[in-house]
Amino acid sequence: MAAQFGRRLRKGAATTAVAAVAVAALSASQAPGVNDHGRQTAADATPSPEASASDGSATGNSPYYTDLPPLKSPNPSPSTGPGPGGTGATEAGIPATVLDAYKKAETTLREAKPGCNLPWQLLAAIGRVESGQARGGQVRADGTTIKPILGPQLDGNGFALIKDTDDGAYDGNSSYDQAVGPMQFIPSTWAWAGRDGNGDGKKDPNNIYDAALAAGHYLCRNNWDLSQQDDLDRAILSYNQSREYLNLVMRWLEYYRKGTHEVPDGTGTLPGNRSDDGAGASPTPTTPGSTPGTTPPGSPTPGPDRPKPGKPGKPGAGTPAPKPPTTPPGTPSTPPTTTPTPTDTVDHLEDAGTAKLTAMAGDTFGKRISTRAETEAGKAVAKVRVRFTIVGDTDTTFTGGESVATVATNSSGVAVAPALQAGEKTGAVTVRATVVGRAVPGLDYKATVTERAADTLARTDDAALTCVPGGEFATQVEVKATYNGAVADGVAATATLVTSADDATANDKGPYFKDADGKTVRTLTGLKTDAKGLLKLPKLYADDTTGNFLLRITTAGGATLTVELAVAAAETSSPSASASPSA
């Protein structure tokens, strides 16, 4: 057992001191400041205030494995064979199914969110720290863990206090939440961040394909670019709000970037030390009939008081004598005192001065939703998680492409949602604010998406538009649309050959367009400006009517441009004046 789980860190100050010394030593030997790709190492990475004060964490700041990468090269030695719970080649090796899930998630995110630049090695680093790569690859062929992996219940006893948010659906605990699965999502986060990574129609936090894809989307939210150190820091800290966690994940990220390899499922190395000083104890797989977060009967008890086997030939080896109980038999136990959490005191949500929410399709809303959590007496409540959910049939999202965002209230009890990004569907959009872990009525906000508009139209050239009867205009009309001086792309437009300046009905004579069948058309609808705000009309033709005519182009937003067209017979040349009479 000692070989499998490794040497433990001691409690209290010893844990911090040993971890600090280990990190410093590894930093000096393994991280020279800036690597060959120009990225900063974790030693240089300072989380920004925004990152440190983020909206909670994916894991609820649950315990994690603190084992550091080995100092030796991650490339396997040909003479070293893999083995369950072993070291050597398996140290850098990642179980086959787990590695496949990380790489598949990277490929999916490269298409869905190319600006994020998510490396699969980051998922591997987090997966190593959170669950030891799904407990050394203890997964089935479809990626589901053989046994559920659960962190300890978050009951405030040495951990965060997060009361049940899923009625035990994910963690089997109807009293408190527990981090679930190989990427250790808490149920309230999985409820909106969960993804179907293996295409089976389910979003299962215990499936490595689902969990890896969900972790990728979670790390790529807020338009973060993970090739930039500041955004990478923010993303990692949003997973677990700990500077030590950030440093540790960065160590494993750099380690895996230097090389890794595939090992058979179930043969990966098992970590030995945890941030809460429980050697290999959490997250742990559960067994049938056991309570989530507890040690199954008959299992070795983790902790400093676990008896150690004696050495052969020495007296006193074997099972130590039992210690006398510290509490006399029959003494009634005192129930623990439960202190109400800030969430318990919330009675309702109030709008905190949100302005009118309106934006054109494709634009970012200029105003953001602000919600205040209050007690029954109207007192603001800080450190409460408010979930903002975009509901209904709309393609409007929060910046970063998500439809759900969770934000903690500040010292004034106010939670400010991320900016809304309008989609192409116009009309009303509803954003609902609710308190995570508290059954109080939600607060709905209405936003409006209007169609794309232009306030100015102008021709891109000043060439005269002339044609002979029955001919074809040599120049096609092209216009540029702008709105408040900026390019107006995707704006709907209509072009009509009008009867006169005062009569906008379509003319029944003069210039015309042709439809796909070659028939005469004098009104074009369904036109749109391109990405540069440009609109080039089809060719114009003339019938046998001469004179001056008008082409009127209008857009959503009220921009109008009238263009003059002239149809005239070709000029005929007069006899040469230089011809001299015959002698």
Coordinates of C-alpha atoms in Angstrom, one line a residue:
M1 CA 0.0 0.0 0.0
A2 CA 2.9 2.4 0.8
A3 CA 4.4 1.8 -2.6
Q4 CA 1.1 2.4 -4.3
F5 CA 0.1 5.6 -2.6
G6 CA 3.6 7.1 -1.9
R7 CA 4.8 9.1 1.0
R8 CA 2.3 11.3 2.8
L9 CA 2.6 14.9 3.7
R10 CA 2.0 15.6 7.4
K11 CA -0.8 17.8 8.7
G12 CA -0.8 21.5 9.5
A13 CA 2.3 23.6 9.0
A14 CA 4.3 20.6 7.8
T15 CA 2.1 20.2 4.8
T16 CA 2.6 23.8 3.7
A17 CA 6.3 23.8 4.4
V18 CA 7.0 20.5 2.6
A19 CA 4.9 21.5 -0.4
A20 CA 6.6 24.9 -0.6
V21 CA 10.1 23.4 -0.4
A22 CA 9.1 20.8 -3.1
V23 CA 7.7 23.4 -5.4
A24 CA 10.7 25.6 -5.0
A25 CA 13.1 22.7 -5.7
L26 CA 11.2 21.7 -8.7
S27 CA 11.1 25.2 -9.9
A28 CA 14.8 25.6 -9.7
S29 CA 15.6 22.3 -11.4
Q30 CA 12.8 22.0 -13.9
A31 CA 11.5 25.5 -14.7
P32 CA 14.2 27.9 -15.8
G33 CA 11.8 30.9 -16.1
V34 CA 10.7 30.8 -19.7
N35 CA 10.5 27.7 -21.8
D36 CA 11.5 27.2 -25.4
H37 CA 8.1 28.3 -26.7
G38 CA 8.3 31.7 -24.9
R39 CA 5.6 30.7 -22.3
Q40 CA 5.9 31.8 -18.7
T41 CA 6.2 29.1 -16.2
A42 CA 4.0 28.9 -13.1
A43 CA 6.7 30.5 -11.0
D44 CA 6.3 33.7 -13.1
A45 CA 2.5 33.5 -13.3
T46 CA 0.6 35.9 -11.1
P47 CA -3.1 35.5 -11.1
S48 CA -5.0 38.7 -11.8
P49 CA -7.5 40.2 -9.3
E50 CA -10.3 39.1 -11.7
A51 CA -9.1 35.5 -11.5
S52 CA -8.7 35.5 -7.8
A53 CA -12.2 36.8 -7.3
S54 CA -13.9 34.6 -9.8
D55 CA -17.4 33.3 -9.6
G56 CA -16.7 30.1 -7.7
S57 CA -15.0 27.0 -9.1
A58 CA -15.7 23.9 -11.1
T59 CA -14.7 21.7 -8.2
G60 CA -16.1 23.8 -5.3
N61 CA -12.4 24.1 -4.2
S62 CA -12.4 20.4 -3.3
P63 CA -9.2 18.6 -2.3
Y64 CA -6.8 17.6 -5.0
Y65 CA -3.7 15.4 -5.4
T66 CA -0.5 17.3 -4.7
D67 CA 2.1 14.9 -6.1
L68 CA 4.7 16.8 -8.2
P69 CA 6.0 15.6 -11.5
P70 CA 9.2 13.7 -11.3
L71 CA 12.5 15.4 -12.1
K72 CA 13.5 12.9 -14.7
S73 CA 12.5 13.1 -18.4
P74 CA 8.9 12.2 -19.1
N75 CA 10.0 9.9 -22.0
P76 CA 9.8 6.2 -21.0
S77 CA 12.8 4.0 -20.7
P78 CA 12.7 0.9 -23.0
S79 CA 13.7 -1.2 -20.0
T80 CA 10.9 0.0 -17.8
G81 CA 7.6 -1.7 -18.0
P82 CA 4.2 -0.4 -16.9
G83 CA 2.4 -1.7 -13.9
P84 CA -0.6 -0.8 -11.8
G85 CA 0.2 1.9 -9.3
G86 CA 3.8 1.8 -10.3
T87 CA 6.4 4.4 -11.2
G88 CA 8.9 4.7 -14.1
A89 CA 7.3 4.6 -17.5
T90 CA 3.8 4.9 -16.1
E91 CA 4.6 8.2 -14.4
A92 CA 4.3 10.1 -17.6
G93 CA 2.1 7.5 -19.3
I94 CA -1.6 8.3 -19.6
P95 CA -4.2 5.5 -19.8
A96 CA -5.3 5.0 -23.4
T97 CA -9.0 5.9 -23.1
V98 CA -8.2 8.9 -20.9
L99 CA -5.6 10.2 -23.3
D100 CA -8.0 9.7 -26.2
A101 CA -10.7 11.7 -24.4
Y102 CA -8.3 14.6 -23.8
K103 CA -7.2 14.7 -27.4
K104 CA -10.7 14.4 -28.7
A105 CA -11.8 17.3 -26.5
E106 CA -9.0 19.5 -27.9
T107 CA -10.0 18.7 -31.5
T108 CA -13.6 19.6 -30.7
L109 CA -12.7 22.8 -29.0
R110 CA -10.3 23.7 -31.9
E111 CA -13.4 23.8 -34.1
A112 CA -16.0 25.2 -31.7
K113 CA -13.8 27.8 -30.0
P114 CA -10.6 28.2 -32.1
G115 CA -9.6 31.4 -30.3
C116 CA -9.3 29.5 -27.0
N117 CA -6.2 27.5 -28.1
L118 CA -6.9 24.8 -25.6
P119 CA -4.0 22.2 -25.4
W120 CA -5.0 18.7 -24.4
Q121 CA -2.0 18.7 -22.1
L122 CA -3.9 21.2 -19.9
L123 CA -6.8 18.7 -19.5
A124 CA -4.2 16.0 -18.7
A125 CA -2.6 18.2 -16.1
I126 CA -6.0 18.9 -14.4
G127 CA -7.1 15.3 -14.8
R128 CA -3.9 14.2 -13.1
V129 CA -4.3 16.6 -10.2
E130 CA -8.0 16.0 -9.8
S131 CA -8.3 12.2 -10.0
G132 CA -5.0 10.7 -11.0
Q133 CA -6.2 10.3 -14.6
A134 CA -9.4 8.6 -13.5
R135 CA -7.6 6.5 -10.8
G136 CA -5.0 5.2 -13.2
G137 CA -7.4 4.7 -16.1
Q138 CA -10.1 2.6 -14.3
V139 CA -12.6 3.2 -17.1
R140 CA -14.7 1.1 -19.4
A141 CA -14.4 1.1 -23.1
D142 CA -17.0 3.9 -23.4
G143 CA -15.0 6.1 -21.0
T144 CA -17.3 5.6 -17.9
T145 CA -15.4 5.0 -14.7
I146 CA -15.7 1.5 -13.4
K147 CA -16.7 3.0 -10.0
P148 CA -17.9 6.6 -9.4
I149 CA -15.2 8.9 -8.3
L150 CA -16.4 11.3 -5.5
G151 CA -14.7 13.9 -3.5
P152 CA -15.6 14.4 0.2
Q153 CA -19.0 16.0 1.0
L154 CA -18.7 19.7 1.1
D155 CA -20.2 20.2 4.5
G156 CA -17.9 23.0 5.8
N157 CA -16.0 20.6 7.9
G158 CA -12.5 21.4 6.6
F159 CA -13.9 22.1 3.1
A160 CA -16.2 24.6 1.5
L161 CA -19.9 24.4 2.6
I162 CA -22.1 23.7 -0.4
K163 CA -25.5 22.3 0.4
D164 CA -27.1 19.8 -2.0
T165 CA -28.1 21.3 -5.4
D166 CA -29.0 18.2 -7.4
D167 CA -31.1 16.1 -4.9
G168 CA -28.3 13.6 -5.0
A169 CA -28.7 12.9 -8.8
Y170 CA -24.9 13.1 -9.5
D171 CA -23.3 12.4 -6.2
G172 CA -25.8 10.3 -4.3
N173 CA -25.9 12.9 -1.5
S174 CA -29.1 14.8 -0.8
S175 CA -27.6 16.8 2.0
Y176 CA -24.3 18.3 0.6
D177 CA -22.7 18.4 -2.8
Q178 CA -19.6 16.4 -3.7
A179 CA -17.2 16.8 -6.6
V180 CA -18.0 14.1 -9.1
G181 CA -16.1 12.1 -11.8
P182 CA -12.5 12.1 -13.2
M183 CA -12.6 15.9 -13.7
Q184 CA -14.3 16.5 -10.3
F185 CA -17.2 18.8 -11.2
I186 CA -19.6 19.8 -8.4
P187 CA -23.2 19.1 -9.4
S188 CA -24.3 22.8 -9.6
T189 CA -21.5 23.5 -12.2
W190 CA -22.1 20.3 -14.1
A191 CA -25.8 21.2 -14.5
W192 CA -24.7 23.9 -17.0
A193 CA -21.2 23.0 -18.0
G194 CA -21.9 19.3 -18.7
R195 CA -21.3 18.0 -22.3
D196 CA -21.8 14.8 -24.3
G197 CA -18.3 14.0 -25.4
N198 CA -18.9 10.4 -26.6
G199 CA -22.1 10.9 -28.6
D200 CA -24.3 8.6 -26.5
G201 CA -26.9 11.3 -25.9
K202 CA -26.0 11.6 -22.2
K203 CA -24.0 14.1 -20.1
D204 CA -22.3 12.0 -17.5
P205 CA -19.7 13.5 -15.2
N206 CA -18.4 10.0 -14.6
N207 CA -17.6 9.6 -18.2
I208 CA -14.1 10.8 -19.2
Y209 CA -15.2 11.9 -22.7
D210 CA -18.0 13.9 -21.3
A211 CA -16.0 15.3 -18.4
A212 CA -13.0 16.2 -20.5
L213 CA -15.1 18.1 -23.1
A214 CA -17.0 19.8 -20.3
A215 CA -13.7 20.9 -18.7
G216 CA -12.5 22.2 -22.1
H217 CA -15.6 24.3 -22.5
Y218 CA -15.4 25.5 -18.9
L219 CA -11.7 26.6 -19.4
C220 CA -12.6 28.3 -22.7
R221 CA -15.5 30.4 -21.5
N222 CA -15.2 34.2 -21.1
N223 CA -13.4 34.4 -24.5
W224 CA -10.2 33.3 -22.7
D225 CA -7.2 32.6 -24.9
L226 CA -5.2 29.9 -23.2
S227 CA -2.1 30.7 -25.2
Q228 CA -1.9 33.9 -23.2
Q229 CA -0.5 33.4 -19.6
D230 CA -2.9 35.8 -17.9
D231 CA -6.0 34.0 -19.4
L232 CA -4.4 30.6 -18.7
D233 CA -4.0 31.7 -15.0
R234 CA -7.6 32.8 -14.9
A235 CA -8.9 29.6 -16.4
I236 CA -7.0 27.3 -14.0
L237 CA -7.9 29.4 -11.0
S238 CA -11.5 29.2 -12.0
Y239 CA -11.2 25.5 -11.7
N240 CA -9.9 25.7 -8.1
Q241 CA -9.2 29.0 -6.4
S242 CA -5.8 28.2 -5.0
R243 CA -2.4 29.6 -6.0
E244 CA -0.8 26.3 -5.0
Y245 CA -3.3 24.6 -7.4
L246 CA -2.3 26.9 -10.2
N247 CA 1.4 26.2 -9.7
L248 CA 0.8 22.5 -9.5
V249 CA -1.3 22.3 -12.7
M250 CA 1.3 24.4 -14.5
R251 CA 4.0 22.0 -13.4
W252 CA 2.1 19.0 -14.9
L253 CA 1.2 21.0 -18.0
E254 CA 4.9 21.7 -18.7
Y255 CA 5.8 18.1 -17.9
Y256 CA 3.3 16.7 -20.3
R257 CA 4.3 19.2 -23.0
K258 CA 7.8 17.7 -22.9
G259 CA 6.4 14.3 -23.8
T260 CA 4.1 11.5 -22.7
H261 CA 2.9 8.2 -24.0
E262 CA -0.1 5.8 -23.9
V263 CA -0.3 3.0 -21.3
P264 CA -3.1 0.4 -21.0
D265 CA -6.2 1.4 -19.1
G266 CA -6.0 0.5 -15.5
T267 CA -2.1 0.7 -15.3
G268 CA -1.6 4.4 -14.7
T269 CA 0.3 5.7 -11.7
L270 CA -1.9 6.4 -8.6
P271 CA -1.1 9.7 -6.7
G272 CA -0.2 9.5 -3.1
N273 CA -0.8 12.9 -1.5
R274 CA -3.7 15.3 -1.2
S275 CA -4.2 18.9 -0.4
D276 CA -6.2 18.0 2.7
D277 CA -3.4 15.6 3.8
G278 CA -5.4 12.4 3.0
A279 CA -3.0 10.1 1.3
G280 CA -4.7 8.7 -1.7
A281 CA -8.1 8.9 0.0
S282 CA -10.0 11.3 -2.2
P283 CA -11.4 11.5 -4.7
T284 CA -12.1 7.8 -4.2
P285 CA -14.2 5.2 -6.1
T286 CA -17.3 4.2 -4.2
T287 CA -18.4 0.7 -3.8
P288 CA -22.0 -0.6 -4.0
G289 CA -23.9 -0.1 -0.8
S290 CA -21.4 2.5 0.6
T291 CA -22.3 6.1 1.4
P292 CA -20.7 8.5 -1.0
G293 CA -17.7 10.2 0.6
T294 CA -17.2 7.6 3.2
T295 CA -14.6 4.8 3.5
P296 CA -16.1 1.3 2.6
P297 CA -16.0 -1.2 5.4
G298 CA -12.8 -3.2 5.4
S299 CA -10.8 -0.6 3.5
P300 CA -7.5 0.7 4.8
T301 CA -8.1 3.8 6.9
P302 CA -6.1 6.7 5.5
G303 CA -4.5 9.1 8.0
P304 CA -1.5 9.4 10.3
D305 CA -2.9 6.9 12.8
R306 CA -3.0 4.0 10.3
P307 CA -0.9 1.2 11.8
K308 CA 2.3 0.4 10.0
P309 CA 3.5 -3.1 9.6
G310 CA 6.5 -4.0 11.9
K311 CA 9.8 -5.1 10.5
P312 CA 10.8 -8.8 10.7
G313 CA 13.1 -9.7 13.6
K314 CA 12.3 -6.7 15.7
P315 CA 10.4 -6.9 18.9
G316 CA 7.1 -5.0 19.1
A317 CA 6.4 -5.6 15.4
G318 CA 2.8 -6.3 14.5
T319 CA -0.5 -4.8 15.6
P320 CA -0.1 -2.0 18.3
A321 CA -2.0 -2.2 21.5
P322 CA -5.3 -0.4 21.4
K323 CA -5.4 3.0 22.9
P324 CA -7.9 3.7 25.8
P325 CA -10.9 5.7 24.7
T326 CA -10.7 9.4 25.3
T327 CA -14.4 9.7 26.1
P328 CA -15.9 7.6 28.9
P329 CA -18.4 5.0 27.7
G330 CA -22.0 6.2 27.8
T331 CA -21.2 9.9 27.5
P332 CA -23.8 11.5 25.2
S333 CA -22.4 13.0 22.1
T334 CA -22.9 16.7 21.5
P335 CA -24.4 17.4 18.1
P336 CA -22.3 19.8 16.0
T337 CA -23.4 23.4 15.8
T338 CA -24.4 24.4 12.3
T339 CA -23.7 28.0 11.4
P340 CA -26.0 29.4 8.7
T341 CA -24.2 30.1 5.5
P342 CA -24.7 33.4 3.6
T343 CA -26.9 31.4 1.1
D344 CA -29.2 30.3 4.0
T345 CA -30.0 33.9 4.8
V346 CA -31.1 34.9 1.3
D347 CA -34.8 35.7 1.1
H348 CA -35.1 37.2 -2.4
L349 CA -33.3 38.7 -5.3
E350 CA -33.6 42.4 -6.4
D351 CA -32.6 44.2 -9.5
A352 CA -29.5 46.3 -8.8
G353 CA -30.1 49.0 -11.4
T354 CA -29.9 47.1 -14.6
A355 CA -30.5 49.5 -17.5
K356 CA -32.5 48.8 -20.6
L357 CA -31.0 45.9 -22.5
T358 CA -31.0 46.3 -26.2
A359 CA -28.6 45.4 -28.9
M360 CA -28.5 44.8 -32.6
A361 CA -28.1 41.2 -33.9
G362 CA -24.4 40.2 -33.7
D363 CA -23.4 43.0 -31.3
T364 CA -22.5 42.9 -27.6
F365 CA -25.0 44.4 -25.3
G366 CA -23.6 47.7 -23.9
K367 CA -25.2 47.1 -20.5
R368 CA -24.9 44.2 -18.1
I369 CA -27.4 42.6 -15.7
S370 CA -26.9 43.3 -12.0
T371 CA -28.7 41.4 -9.3
R372 CA -28.6 41.9 -5.5
A373 CA -29.2 39.1 -3.0
E374 CA -31.0 40.3 0.1
T375 CA -32.3 39.0 3.4
E376 CA -35.9 39.3 4.4
A377 CA -35.1 42.6 6.0
G378 CA -33.5 43.9 2.8
K379 CA -29.9 43.6 3.9
A380 CA -27.4 42.7 1.2
V381 CA -25.8 39.2 1.3
A382 CA -22.3 38.8 0.1
K383 CA -20.6 35.6 -1.1
V384 CA -23.7 34.1 -2.6
R385 CA -23.6 32.3 -6.0
V386 CA -26.1 33.7 -8.4
R387 CA -26.8 31.7 -11.6
F388 CA -27.8 33.6 -14.7
T389 CA -29.5 31.4 -17.3
I390 CA -30.6 32.5 -20.8
V391 CA -34.0 30.7 -21.4
G392 CA -36.1 30.2 -24.5
D393 CA -35.5 29.8 -28.2
T394 CA -32.7 32.2 -28.8
D395 CA -29.1 32.2 -30.1
T396 CA -28.1 35.0 -27.8
T397 CA -25.4 33.9 -25.3
F398 CA -23.1 35.3 -22.7
T399 CA -19.7 36.4 -24.0
G400 CA -17.8 33.2 -24.6
G401 CA -20.7 31.3 -26.1
E402 CA -22.3 29.9 -22.9
S403 CA -25.9 30.2 -22.0
V404 CA -25.3 29.9 -18.2
A405 CA -23.0 31.9 -16.0
T406 CA -22.5 31.7 -12.2
V407 CA -21.2 34.8 -10.4
A408 CA -20.6 35.4 -6.7
T409 CA -22.1 38.4 -5.0
N410 CA -19.7 41.1 -3.9
S411 CA -19.5 42.9 -0.6
S412 CA -22.6 44.9 -1.6
G413 CA -24.5 41.7 -2.3
V414 CA -24.4 42.4 -6.1
A415 CA -23.6 39.9 -8.8
V416 CA -23.0 41.3 -12.3
A417 CA -23.5 38.8 -15.1
P418 CA -21.1 38.6 -18.1
A419 CA -22.0 40.7 -21.1
L420 CA -24.6 39.4 -23.4
Q421 CA -23.7 38.7 -27.0
A422 CA -26.7 39.1 -29.3
G423 CA -27.3 36.3 -31.8
E424 CA -29.1 36.6 -35.2
K425 CA -32.6 35.8 -33.9
T426 CA -34.3 39.1 -33.2
G427 CA -36.9 39.7 -30.6
A428 CA -37.2 39.3 -26.8
V429 CA -34.6 37.4 -24.8
T430 CA -35.1 36.3 -21.1
V431 CA -32.3 36.0 -18.6
R432 CA -33.3 34.4 -15.3
A433 CA -31.3 34.9 -12.1
T434 CA -31.5 32.3 -9.4
V435 CA -29.6 31.6 -6.2
V436 CA -27.5 28.4 -6.3
G437 CA -28.4 26.1 -3.4
R438 CA -31.4 28.1 -2.3
A439 CA -35.1 27.7 -3.3
V440 CA -36.1 31.4 -3.7
P441 CA -38.1 32.8 -6.7
G442 CA -35.9 33.7 -9.6
L443 CA -35.7 37.1 -11.2
D444 CA -36.3 37.5 -14.9
Y445 CA -34.7 40.2 -17.1
K446 CA -35.9 41.1 -20.5
A447 CA -33.5 41.9 -23.3
T448 CA -34.3 42.8 -26.9
V449 CA -32.3 41.9 -30.0
T450 CA -33.1 44.2 -33.0
E451 CA -32.2 43.5 -36.6
R452 CA -28.9 44.8 -38.0
A453 CA -29.2 48.3 -39.2
A454 CA -27.4 51.0 -41.2
D455 CA -27.8 54.8 -41.0
T456 CA -25.8 55.7 -44.1
L457 CA -25.5 54.4 -47.6
A458 CA -23.0 55.6 -50.2
R459 CA -21.8 54.5 -53.6
T460 CA -18.3 53.2 -53.8
D461 CA -17.6 55.0 -57.1
D462 CA -19.1 57.9 -59.0
A463 CA -19.2 56.5 -62.5
A464 CA -22.2 57.6 -64.6
L465 CA -24.9 55.0 -65.0
T466 CA -26.0 55.2 -68.7
C467 CA -27.3 52.8 -71.2
V468 CA -28.8 52.7 -74.7
P469 CA -32.4 51.4 -75.2
G470 CA -32.4 47.6 -75.2
G471 CA -28.9 47.5 -73.9
E472 CA -27.0 46.6 -70.7
F473 CA -25.5 49.0 -68.2
A474 CA -21.7 48.8 -68.2
T475 CA -21.4 49.5 -64.5
Q476 CA -22.9 47.6 -61.6
V477 CA -24.1 49.6 -58.7
E478 CA -22.2 49.0 -55.4
V479 CA -22.9 50.7 -52.1
K480 CA -21.3 50.7 -48.6
A481 CA -23.4 50.7 -45.5
T482 CA -22.3 52.1 -42.1
Y483 CA -23.8 52.6 -38.7
N484 CA -22.5 55.4 -36.5
G485 CA -19.5 55.5 -38.8
A486 CA -18.7 51.8 -38.4
V487 CA -19.1 49.1 -41.0
A488 CA -22.7 47.8 -41.0
D489 CA -22.4 44.1 -42.0
G490 CA -25.2 41.7 -42.5
V491 CA -27.8 44.4 -42.9
A492 CA -30.9 43.6 -44.9
A493 CA -31.5 45.8 -47.9
T494 CA -34.1 46.3 -50.7
A495 CA -33.4 47.8 -54.2
T496 CA -36.4 49.2 -56.2
L497 CA -36.6 51.0 -59.6
V498 CA -39.1 53.5 -58.4
T499 CA -41.6 55.5 -60.4
S500 CA -40.5 58.9 -59.2
A501 CA -38.8 60.7 -56.3
D502 CA -42.3 61.0 -54.7
D503 CA -43.6 57.7 -55.7
A504 CA -41.8 54.6 -54.2
T505 CA -43.8 52.1 -56.2
A506 CA -41.9 50.0 -58.7
N507 CA -41.8 51.4 -62.2
D508 CA -43.4 49.5 -65.0
K509 CA -40.9 50.7 -67.6
G510 CA -37.3 51.6 -68.0
P511 CA -34.3 49.8 -66.5
Y512 CA -34.8 46.4 -64.8
F513 CA -33.0 43.5 -63.2
K514 CA -33.3 39.8 -64.3
D515 CA -34.3 37.0 -62.0
A516 CA -32.9 33.4 -62.2
D517 CA -35.2 32.6 -65.1
G518 CA -34.2 35.8 -67.0
K519 CA -37.6 37.5 -66.3
T520 CA -37.8 41.2 -65.7
V521 CA -37.7 42.3 -62.1
R522 CA -37.8 45.8 -60.8
T523 CA -37.7 45.1 -57.0
L524 CA -35.0 43.0 -55.3
T525 CA -35.5 41.9 -51.7
G526 CA -33.5 39.6 -49.4
L527 CA -30.3 41.5 -50.1
K528 CA -27.6 41.8 -47.4
T529 CA -24.3 43.7 -47.0
D530 CA -21.2 41.6 -46.7
A531 CA -18.6 41.6 -43.9
K532 CA -17.2 44.9 -45.1
G533 CA -20.6 46.5 -45.3
L534 CA -20.6 46.3 -49.1
L535 CA -23.6 45.4 -51.4
K536 CA -23.1 44.9 -55.1
L537 CA -26.3 44.8 -57.1
P538 CA -26.9 42.5 -60.1
K539 CA -26.5 43.9 -63.6
L540 CA -29.1 46.3 -64.9
Y541 CA -30.7 46.2 -68.3
A542 CA -32.8 48.8 -70.3
D543 CA -36.0 48.3 -72.3
D544 CA -36.7 50.5 -75.3
T545 CA -37.9 53.5 -73.1
T546 CA -35.6 56.4 -73.0
G547 CA -35.3 59.0 -70.3
N548 CA -34.0 59.4 -66.7
F549 CA -34.9 56.9 -64.1
L550 CA -34.4 56.3 -60.3
L551 CA -33.0 53.3 -58.4
R552 CA -33.7 53.5 -54.6
I553 CA -31.8 51.3 -52.1
T554 CA -33.1 51.1 -48.5
T555 CA -31.9 49.2 -45.4
A556 CA -33.1 48.3 -42.0
G557 CA -32.4 51.3 -39.8
G558 CA -33.7 53.8 -42.3
A559 CA -30.6 54.4 -44.5
T560 CA -31.7 55.3 -48.1
L561 CA -29.8 56.1 -51.3
T562 CA -31.3 57.1 -54.6
V563 CA -29.2 56.6 -57.7
E564 CA -30.0 58.2 -61.2
L565 CA -30.0 56.1 -64.3
A566 CA -30.1 57.4 -67.9
V567 CA -31.3 55.6 -71.0
A568 CA -30.5 57.5 -74.2
A569 CA -30.1 56.6 -77.9
A570 CA -26.5 56.5 -79.1
E571 CA -25.2 59.7 -80.7
T572 CA -24.8 59.5 -84.4
S573 CA -21.8 61.2 -86.1
S574 CA -22.4 64.1 -88.6
P575 CA -20.8 64.1 -92.1
S576 CA -17.2 65.2 -92.0
A577 CA -16.9 69.0 -92.3
S578 CA -13.4 68.6 -93.9
A579 CA -14.7 67.0 -97.1
S580 CA -13.9 69.4 -100.0
P581 CA -16.2 69.7 -103.1
S582 CA -15.1 68.1 -106.2
A583 CA -13.3 70.4 -108.6

